[in-house]
Amino acid sequence: MLATAGAVMVVCVLGPGPESRPASARASGAGDAVTGRPPDVDGAGSGERPGTAAPASRAALPLVLHYTASRRVSPGILARSFHTRGVGGRVAGHLLEVDLADRRVGVGLLHPPVVAARRKVSAMVRAQRAVAGVNGDFFNIGEVRAGVEATGAASGAEVDRGRPRKGAVPVGQRFGPPLPPAGSGEDVIGVDRKRVGHVSRLRLTGTIRSGRTVLPVRGLNQYALPVGGAGVFTSQWGTASRLRAVCGTDLRRNAPCSSDVAEVTVRRGVVADVRGTVGRGPIPRGTVVLVGREQAAAALRGLRRGDRVRVRYRLAGRHRYRFAIGGFRILHDGRPSAGLADAEAAPRTAAGVSRNGRRMYLMVVDGRSERSGGVTLAELARLMWQAGADDAVNLDGGGSSTLAIRRPRDRAATVRNTPSDGSERPVANGIGLFARR
């Protein structure tokens, strides 16, 4: 797919080529007094502090998935309730089972109108006329630096209707729990153009060219750029400040912001403005804003008004995704990923696909209550395998875990689980299920 705006050429090809707690309990920038973990390591949800580990004597309890109710949401979509017991005691949850081979079913990205924003899952389900949905990726929920705006943008990549919407931030800039040893911030789950589900990786590649200046594209509508890198911001970013993109490092989310930065506005393929600061505000269609830090900033400052610029980027991977969303792998070929934590029970959300990619499973487990204590990451992987998944990813958990269903004749969607914050939390994105006629 090729989009052009004057001399700016943006290649958006997706195809073969080269991750009830009150607000006071969320990350505040201080190290955790119990675990001693640094402030940029979270618990189950975006920006939440790690919880208390379950007693070691209970860590080996087996889980058996018991379904208590089931009903058809629409053709090809089955909603189930279940219970079990784990290290946190009683567990209650919900599962959406999707037949991807049924052409009356659609799967897509739930999202706010722009990348740098948040919405409740039920609101996104209603706005996009989905019949069901769950919350998605971890996101930029809060900031510890004075004067730096939390963007609300997701950590991982997004593909919406076959086009890249954003790339993945550096691993050290992610929100959420630490990745397992083989995990990647570029992991996604999605559905390809042949309606087959996959868990794989998507890597952002591309170039910024102007005369003899050639820079690799290291970011697309991202709240964090790699040290020394340049990123592209489009009209999909929204009006939020782009300053957060030059803060932190590849290893430390809460490190200071860089002072060596530059921002270039390119309108219809021609440089319209060059600045030594990073701004905010809407980006018109046909315009891109290039943000650089350190080495990339020096190169961008060398551009002048009137220079012609060509920008190309793509999300490259093994599959041509129609829809994809970030999340880190917890199940691979029917086996739990090595090194998954098996002590901290919490609310969780996961998404997975069957071995042949023709079925998708969306699971939300309640937690932090007497009714349901939640599950560990290792337990979540085992539950997804019992549900039928062969590959699965962990999505944002804690107070973000939400499952909403809208009957086709209803305008509003109803939250079916019990969010642990006591009410539904606005999130960065989600996975939506759609009924097609």
Short mmCIF file of N, CA and C in Angstrom, two decimals, residues 147-296:
data_model
loop_
_atom_site.label_atom_id
_atom_site.label_comp_id
_atom_site.label_asym_id
_atom_site.label_seq_id
_atom_site.Cartn_x
_atom_site.Cartn_y
_atom_site.Cartn_z
N GLY A 147 6.06 18.72 33.98
CA GLY A 147 5.92 19.36 32.69
C GLY A 147 5.84 18.43 31.51
N VAL A 148 5.90 17.12 31.76
CA VAL A 148 5.80 16.13 30.68
C VAL A 148 4.43 15.48 30.74
N GLU A 149 3.74 15.52 29.64
CA GLU A 149 2.37 15.01 29.56
C GLU A 149 2.34 13.51 29.32
N ALA A 150 1.52 12.80 30.09
CA ALA A 150 1.26 11.38 29.80
C ALA A 150 0.35 11.32 28.59
N THR A 151 0.79 10.61 27.57
CA THR A 151 0.06 10.65 26.30
C THR A 151 -1.13 9.70 26.24
N GLY A 152 -1.10 8.62 27.04
CA GLY A 152 -2.14 7.61 26.93
C GLY A 152 -1.91 6.63 25.81
N ALA A 153 -0.84 6.81 25.03
CA ALA A 153 -0.57 5.95 23.87
C ALA A 153 -0.09 4.57 24.29
N ALA A 154 -0.38 3.58 23.46
CA ALA A 154 0.01 2.19 23.74
C ALA A 154 1.50 1.99 23.57
N SER A 155 2.02 0.93 24.22
CA SER A 155 3.45 0.62 24.15
C SER A 155 3.82 -0.07 22.84
N GLY A 156 2.98 -0.97 22.36
CA GLY A 156 3.32 -1.79 21.22
C GLY A 156 2.78 -1.27 19.90
N ALA A 157 3.00 -2.07 18.87
CA ALA A 157 2.56 -1.70 17.53
C ALA A 157 1.05 -1.86 17.39
N GLU A 158 0.49 -1.12 16.42
CA GLU A 158 -0.93 -1.24 16.07
C GLU A 158 -1.06 -1.27 14.55
N VAL A 159 -1.92 -2.17 14.07
CA VAL A 159 -2.31 -2.20 12.66
C VAL A 159 -3.82 -2.12 12.62
N ASP A 160 -4.33 -1.19 11.86
CA ASP A 160 -5.78 -0.98 11.77
C ASP A 160 -6.19 -1.01 10.30
N ARG A 161 -7.02 -1.99 9.93
CA ARG A 161 -7.51 -2.14 8.55
C ARG A 161 -6.35 -2.18 7.54
N GLY A 162 -5.31 -2.90 7.93
CA GLY A 162 -4.20 -3.13 7.03
C GLY A 162 -3.14 -2.06 7.01
N ARG A 163 -3.32 -0.99 7.76
CA ARG A 163 -2.35 0.11 7.75
C ARG A 163 -1.70 0.27 9.12
N PRO A 164 -0.39 0.56 9.16
CA PRO A 164 0.27 0.79 10.44
C PRO A 164 -0.22 2.06 11.10
N ARG A 165 -0.59 1.98 12.37
CA ARG A 165 -1.06 3.15 13.11
C ARG A 165 0.03 3.68 14.04
N LYS A 166 0.84 2.79 14.58
CA LYS A 166 1.97 3.17 15.42
C LYS A 166 2.95 2.03 15.53
N GLY A 167 4.19 2.35 15.98
CA GLY A 167 5.21 1.34 16.23
C GLY A 167 5.37 1.07 17.71
N ALA A 168 6.30 0.18 18.04
CA ALA A 168 6.56 -0.23 19.42
C ALA A 168 7.69 0.59 20.03
N VAL A 169 7.52 0.99 21.29
CA VAL A 169 8.56 1.76 21.98
C VAL A 169 9.71 0.83 22.38
N PRO A 170 10.89 1.37 22.71
CA PRO A 170 11.98 0.52 23.20
C PRO A 170 11.54 -0.29 24.41
N VAL A 171 12.11 -1.48 24.57
CA VAL A 171 11.68 -2.39 25.64
C VAL A 171 11.74 -1.73 27.01
N GLY A 172 12.81 -0.97 27.28
CA GLY A 172 12.95 -0.33 28.58
C GLY A 172 11.94 0.77 28.84
N GLN A 173 11.21 1.19 27.81
CA GLN A 173 10.20 2.25 27.94
C GLN A 173 8.79 1.71 28.07
N ARG A 174 8.63 0.40 27.99
CA ARG A 174 7.30 -0.22 28.12
C ARG A 174 6.68 0.03 29.49
N PHE A 175 5.37 0.00 29.54
CA PHE A 175 4.65 -0.12 30.80
C PHE A 175 4.24 -1.58 30.95
N GLY A 176 3.94 -1.99 32.19
CA GLY A 176 3.56 -3.37 32.44
C GLY A 176 4.66 -4.18 33.08
N PRO A 177 4.38 -5.46 33.38
CA PRO A 177 5.36 -6.32 34.05
C PRO A 177 6.55 -6.62 33.16
N PRO A 178 7.67 -7.05 33.74
CA PRO A 178 8.85 -7.38 32.93
C PRO A 178 8.54 -8.48 31.93
N LEU A 179 9.18 -8.41 30.77
CA LEU A 179 9.02 -9.44 29.75
C LEU A 179 9.69 -10.73 30.20
N PRO A 180 9.17 -11.89 29.78
CA PRO A 180 9.89 -13.15 30.01
C PRO A 180 11.19 -13.12 29.21
N PRO A 181 12.15 -14.02 29.52
CA PRO A 181 13.47 -13.97 28.89
C PRO A 181 13.44 -13.90 27.37
N ALA A 182 12.54 -14.62 26.73
CA ALA A 182 12.49 -14.63 25.27
C ALA A 182 11.47 -13.63 24.72
N GLY A 183 10.93 -12.77 25.59
CA GLY A 183 9.89 -11.85 25.16
C GLY A 183 10.44 -10.69 24.35
N SER A 184 9.54 -10.01 23.66
CA SER A 184 9.91 -8.87 22.82
C SER A 184 8.83 -7.81 22.89
N GLY A 185 9.26 -6.54 22.89
CA GLY A 185 8.31 -5.45 22.83
C GLY A 185 7.65 -5.33 21.47
N GLU A 186 8.13 -6.12 20.49
CA GLU A 186 7.56 -6.10 19.14
C GLU A 186 6.55 -7.21 18.92
N ASP A 187 6.24 -8.02 19.94
CA ASP A 187 5.25 -9.08 19.81
C ASP A 187 3.87 -8.48 19.55
N VAL A 188 3.10 -9.12 18.68
CA VAL A 188 1.72 -8.72 18.42
C VAL A 188 0.86 -9.97 18.26
N ILE A 189 -0.43 -9.79 18.43
CA ILE A 189 -1.41 -10.79 18.02
C ILE A 189 -2.32 -10.11 17.02
N GLY A 190 -2.70 -10.84 15.98
CA GLY A 190 -3.55 -10.23 14.98
C GLY A 190 -4.13 -11.23 14.02
N VAL A 191 -4.83 -10.70 13.02
CA VAL A 191 -5.48 -11.52 12.01
C VAL A 191 -5.00 -11.02 10.64
N ASP A 192 -4.59 -11.97 9.78
CA ASP A 192 -4.07 -11.56 8.48
C ASP A 192 -5.19 -11.37 7.47
N ARG A 193 -4.80 -11.09 6.24
CA ARG A 193 -5.79 -10.78 5.21
C ARG A 193 -6.55 -12.00 4.72
N LYS A 194 -6.11 -13.19 5.15
CA LYS A 194 -6.83 -14.42 4.83
C LYS A 194 -7.66 -14.90 6.01
N ARG A 195 -7.83 -14.02 7.02
CA ARG A 195 -8.66 -14.32 8.20
C ARG A 195 -8.04 -15.41 9.07
N VAL A 196 -6.73 -15.47 9.13
CA VAL A 196 -6.01 -16.43 9.97
C VAL A 196 -5.31 -15.66 11.08
N GLY A 197 -5.43 -16.14 12.31
CA GLY A 197 -4.82 -15.48 13.45
C GLY A 197 -3.39 -15.93 13.68
N HIS A 198 -2.55 -15.01 14.15
CA HIS A 198 -1.15 -15.30 14.41
C HIS A 198 -0.66 -14.52 15.63
N VAL A 199 0.38 -15.06 16.26
CA VAL A 199 1.19 -14.31 17.22
C VAL A 199 2.59 -14.26 16.64
N SER A 200 3.11 -13.06 16.40
CA SER A 200 4.44 -12.93 15.80
C SER A 200 5.01 -11.57 16.18
N ARG A 201 5.99 -11.11 15.42
CA ARG A 201 6.61 -9.82 15.71
C ARG A 201 6.49 -8.90 14.51
N LEU A 202 6.33 -7.60 14.80
CA LEU A 202 6.31 -6.57 13.76
C LEU A 202 7.37 -5.54 14.10
N ARG A 203 8.25 -5.28 13.14
CA ARG A 203 9.35 -4.34 13.34
C ARG A 203 9.19 -3.16 12.41
N LEU A 204 9.31 -1.96 12.97
CA LEU A 204 9.22 -0.75 12.17
C LEU A 204 10.52 -0.52 11.42
N THR A 205 10.42 -0.31 10.12
CA THR A 205 11.57 0.03 9.31
C THR A 205 11.20 1.19 8.40
N GLY A 206 12.21 1.91 7.90
CA GLY A 206 11.95 3.00 6.98
C GLY A 206 13.08 3.99 6.97
N THR A 207 12.94 5.02 6.14
CA THR A 207 13.98 6.04 6.00
C THR A 207 13.38 7.42 5.85
N ILE A 208 14.17 8.41 6.26
CA ILE A 208 13.90 9.83 6.04
C ILE A 208 15.04 10.32 5.15
N ARG A 209 14.73 10.80 3.96
CA ARG A 209 15.76 11.21 3.00
C ARG A 209 15.55 12.65 2.55
N SER A 210 16.65 13.39 2.56
CA SER A 210 16.65 14.75 2.02
C SER A 210 18.06 15.04 1.53
N GLY A 211 18.24 15.06 0.21
CA GLY A 211 19.58 15.24 -0.34
C GLY A 211 20.49 14.12 0.13
N ARG A 212 21.61 14.48 0.75
CA ARG A 212 22.54 13.47 1.26
C ARG A 212 22.22 13.02 2.67
N THR A 213 21.20 13.61 3.27
CA THR A 213 20.79 13.21 4.63
C THR A 213 19.87 12.00 4.56
N VAL A 214 20.28 10.91 5.22
CA VAL A 214 19.47 9.70 5.28
C VAL A 214 19.41 9.23 6.73
N LEU A 215 18.22 9.16 7.27
CA LEU A 215 18.02 8.72 8.65
C LEU A 215 17.08 7.53 8.68
N PRO A 216 17.37 6.51 9.51
CA PRO A 216 16.39 5.44 9.67
C PRO A 216 15.20 5.92 10.50
N VAL A 217 14.02 5.46 10.16
CA VAL A 217 12.82 5.75 10.96
C VAL A 217 12.81 4.80 12.14
N ARG A 218 12.87 5.36 13.35
CA ARG A 218 12.92 4.54 14.57
C ARG A 218 11.65 4.67 15.41
N GLY A 219 10.69 5.42 14.91
CA GLY A 219 9.45 5.56 15.65
C GLY A 219 8.31 6.01 14.77
N LEU A 220 7.10 5.57 15.07
CA LEU A 220 5.89 5.99 14.38
C LEU A 220 4.80 6.22 15.41
N ASN A 221 4.44 7.48 15.63
CA ASN A 221 3.38 7.83 16.60
C ASN A 221 3.60 7.14 17.93
N GLN A 222 4.84 7.23 18.44
CA GLN A 222 5.24 6.55 19.67
C GLN A 222 5.49 7.56 20.79
N TYR A 223 5.18 7.17 22.04
CA TYR A 223 5.45 8.05 23.17
C TYR A 223 6.92 8.00 23.59
N ALA A 224 7.73 7.12 22.99
CA ALA A 224 9.15 7.05 23.32
C ALA A 224 9.95 6.64 22.10
N LEU A 225 11.05 7.34 21.86
CA LEU A 225 11.96 7.03 20.76
C LEU A 225 13.26 6.45 21.31
N PRO A 226 13.92 5.60 20.54
CA PRO A 226 15.23 5.11 20.96
C PRO A 226 16.23 6.26 21.08
N VAL A 227 17.19 6.13 21.97
CA VAL A 227 18.24 7.13 22.11
C VAL A 227 18.95 7.29 20.76
N GLY A 228 19.12 8.53 20.32
CA GLY A 228 19.79 8.80 19.06
C GLY A 228 18.91 8.65 17.84
N GLY A 229 17.63 8.37 18.01
CA GLY A 229 16.76 8.06 16.88
C GLY A 229 15.82 9.17 16.48
N ALA A 230 15.21 8.97 15.30
CA ALA A 230 14.21 9.90 14.78
C ALA A 230 12.88 9.17 14.60
N GLY A 231 11.79 9.88 14.84
CA GLY A 231 10.47 9.29 14.70
C GLY A 231 9.56 10.16 13.86
N VAL A 232 8.50 9.51 13.33
CA VAL A 232 7.51 10.18 12.48
C VAL A 232 6.19 10.28 13.25
N PHE A 233 5.62 11.48 13.26
CA PHE A 233 4.30 11.69 13.83
C PHE A 233 3.36 12.16 12.73
N THR A 234 2.18 11.52 12.65
CA THR A 234 1.21 11.84 11.63
C THR A 234 -0.05 12.43 12.25
N SER A 235 -1.04 12.72 11.43
CA SER A 235 -2.30 13.26 11.93
C SER A 235 -2.98 12.31 12.90
N GLN A 236 -2.65 11.02 12.84
CA GLN A 236 -3.26 10.05 13.75
C GLN A 236 -2.80 10.21 15.19
N TRP A 237 -1.69 10.92 15.43
CA TRP A 237 -1.18 11.09 16.79
C TRP A 237 -2.15 11.89 17.64
N GLY A 238 -2.73 12.95 17.11
CA GLY A 238 -3.63 13.81 17.87
C GLY A 238 -2.96 15.11 18.27
N THR A 239 -3.46 15.76 19.33
CA THR A 239 -2.97 17.07 19.73
C THR A 239 -2.01 17.03 20.91
N ALA A 240 -1.78 15.89 21.51
CA ALA A 240 -0.94 15.79 22.71
C ALA A 240 0.49 16.20 22.41
N SER A 241 1.18 16.67 23.43
CA SER A 241 2.59 17.04 23.30
C SER A 241 3.42 15.84 22.84
N ARG A 242 4.39 16.12 21.99
CA ARG A 242 5.31 15.08 21.53
C ARG A 242 6.57 15.03 22.38
N LEU A 243 6.64 15.82 23.46
CA LEU A 243 7.83 15.90 24.31
C LEU A 243 8.18 14.57 24.94
N ARG A 244 7.16 13.79 25.32
CA ARG A 244 7.43 12.50 25.97
C ARG A 244 8.32 11.61 25.12
N ALA A 245 8.30 11.78 23.82
CA ALA A 245 9.06 10.92 22.92
C ALA A 245 10.56 11.02 23.11
N VAL A 246 11.05 12.12 23.68
CA VAL A 246 12.50 12.28 23.85
C VAL A 246 12.91 12.13 25.31
N CYS A 247 12.05 11.54 26.12
CA CYS A 247 12.34 11.31 27.54
C CYS A 247 12.68 9.85 27.80
N GLY A 248 13.47 9.60 28.87
CA GLY A 248 13.87 8.25 29.19
C GLY A 248 14.98 7.76 28.28
N THR A 249 15.38 6.51 28.50
CA THR A 249 16.40 5.88 27.66
C THR A 249 15.89 4.52 27.22
N ASP A 250 16.69 3.82 26.44
CA ASP A 250 16.29 2.50 25.98
C ASP A 250 16.17 1.50 27.13
N LEU A 251 16.79 1.80 28.27
CA LEU A 251 16.78 0.89 29.42
C LEU A 251 15.98 1.41 30.60
N ARG A 252 15.77 2.74 30.70
CA ARG A 252 15.09 3.31 31.85
C ARG A 252 13.96 4.23 31.41
N ARG A 253 12.75 3.83 31.69
CA ARG A 253 11.58 4.61 31.33
C ARG A 253 11.56 5.97 32.03
N ASN A 254 12.00 6.03 33.27
CA ASN A 254 11.89 7.25 34.06
C ASN A 254 13.16 8.10 34.07
N ALA A 255 14.12 7.81 33.19
CA ALA A 255 15.30 8.65 33.08
C ALA A 255 14.90 10.03 32.57
N PRO A 256 15.74 11.05 32.80
CA PRO A 256 15.39 12.42 32.38
C PRO A 256 15.17 12.54 30.87
N CYS A 257 14.56 13.64 30.48
CA CYS A 257 14.36 13.93 29.06
C CYS A 257 15.67 14.43 28.45
N SER A 258 15.85 14.17 27.19
CA SER A 258 17.01 14.67 26.48
C SER A 258 16.84 16.17 26.20
N SER A 259 17.96 16.91 26.27
CA SER A 259 17.94 18.32 25.90
C SER A 259 18.45 18.54 24.48
N ASP A 260 18.97 17.49 23.87
CA ASP A 260 19.49 17.56 22.51
C ASP A 260 18.43 17.03 21.55
N VAL A 261 17.51 17.90 21.13
CA VAL A 261 16.35 17.47 20.36
C VAL A 261 16.13 18.41 19.18
N ALA A 262 15.33 17.95 18.24
CA ALA A 262 14.93 18.77 17.10
C ALA A 262 13.59 18.29 16.60
N GLU A 263 12.85 19.21 15.97
CA GLU A 263 11.55 18.87 15.38
C GLU A 263 11.43 19.57 14.03
N VAL A 264 11.07 18.80 13.01
CA VAL A 264 10.94 19.32 11.66
C VAL A 264 9.53 19.05 11.15
N THR A 265 8.87 20.07 10.66
CA THR A 265 7.55 19.92 10.05
C THR A 265 7.72 19.83 8.54
N VAL A 266 7.18 18.75 7.95
CA VAL A 266 7.27 18.53 6.51
C VAL A 266 5.86 18.57 5.94
N ARG A 267 5.61 19.54 5.09
CA ARG A 267 4.28 19.72 4.52
C ARG A 267 4.34 19.47 3.01
N ARG A 268 3.60 18.46 2.57
CA ARG A 268 3.57 18.07 1.15
C ARG A 268 4.97 17.88 0.58
N GLY A 269 5.81 17.22 1.39
CA GLY A 269 7.13 16.86 0.92
C GLY A 269 8.18 17.93 1.02
N VAL A 270 7.84 19.08 1.64
CA VAL A 270 8.79 20.19 1.73
C VAL A 270 8.90 20.63 3.19
N VAL A 271 10.13 20.89 3.65
CA VAL A 271 10.34 21.35 5.01
C VAL A 271 9.69 22.71 5.20
N ALA A 272 8.78 22.81 6.18
CA ALA A 272 8.09 24.06 6.47
C ALA A 272 8.63 24.74 7.71
N ASP A 273 9.25 23.95 8.62
CA ASP A 273 9.74 24.54 9.88
C ASP A 273 10.79 23.62 10.48
N VAL A 274 11.81 24.20 11.11
CA VAL A 274 12.85 23.46 11.84
C VAL A 274 13.00 24.11 13.20
N ARG A 275 12.88 23.33 14.26
CA ARG A 275 12.97 23.88 15.61
C ARG A 275 13.90 23.04 16.48
N GLY A 276 14.41 23.67 17.55
CA GLY A 276 15.24 22.97 18.53
C GLY A 276 14.46 22.56 19.75
N THR A 277 13.14 22.60 19.66
CA THR A 277 12.26 22.16 20.74
C THR A 277 11.21 21.22 20.16
N VAL A 278 10.53 20.49 21.04
CA VAL A 278 9.48 19.56 20.62
C VAL A 278 8.13 20.14 21.02
N GLY A 279 7.19 20.15 20.08
CA GLY A 279 5.93 20.85 20.31
C GLY A 279 4.73 19.95 20.50
N ARG A 280 3.57 20.54 20.33
CA ARG A 280 2.28 19.87 20.47
C ARG A 280 1.31 20.46 19.47
N GLY A 281 0.08 19.93 19.46
CA GLY A 281 -0.94 20.47 18.58
C GLY A 281 -1.25 19.53 17.44
N PRO A 282 -2.36 19.78 16.73
CA PRO A 282 -2.78 18.90 15.65
C PRO A 282 -1.81 18.92 14.47
N ILE A 283 -1.74 17.78 13.78
CA ILE A 283 -0.91 17.65 12.58
C ILE A 283 -1.87 17.46 11.41
N PRO A 284 -1.92 18.40 10.48
CA PRO A 284 -2.87 18.30 9.37
C PRO A 284 -2.55 17.11 8.47
N ARG A 285 -3.53 16.65 7.74
CA ARG A 285 -3.29 15.61 6.74
C ARG A 285 -2.37 16.18 5.66
N GLY A 286 -1.50 15.33 5.16
CA GLY A 286 -0.51 15.79 4.20
C GLY A 286 0.73 16.36 4.84
N THR A 287 0.76 16.35 6.18
CA THR A 287 1.90 16.87 6.94
C THR A 287 2.40 15.79 7.87
N VAL A 288 3.72 15.69 8.02
CA VAL A 288 4.31 14.84 9.05
C VAL A 288 5.26 15.68 9.88
N VAL A 289 5.40 15.32 11.16
CA VAL A 289 6.35 15.97 12.05
C VAL A 289 7.44 14.96 12.40
N LEU A 290 8.68 15.34 12.14
CA LEU A 290 9.82 14.48 12.44
C LEU A 290 10.45 14.96 13.74
N VAL A 291 10.61 14.04 14.70
CA VAL A 291 11.21 14.36 16.00
C VAL A 291 12.48 13.54 16.15
N GLY A 292 13.57 14.19 16.52
CA GLY A 292 14.83 13.49 16.71
C GLY A 292 15.47 13.84 18.03
N ARG A 293 16.27 12.90 18.52
CA ARG A 293 17.04 13.15 19.74
C ARG A 293 18.49 12.74 19.51
N GLU A 294 19.41 13.45 20.20
CA GLU A 294 20.85 13.21 20.08
C GLU A 294 21.31 13.19 18.61
N GLN A 295 21.90 12.08 18.14
CA GLN A 295 22.48 12.06 16.80
C GLN A 295 21.45 12.41 15.72
N ALA A 296 20.24 11.88 15.84
CA ALA A 296 19.22 12.19 14.85
C ALA A 296 18.81 13.65 14.90
#
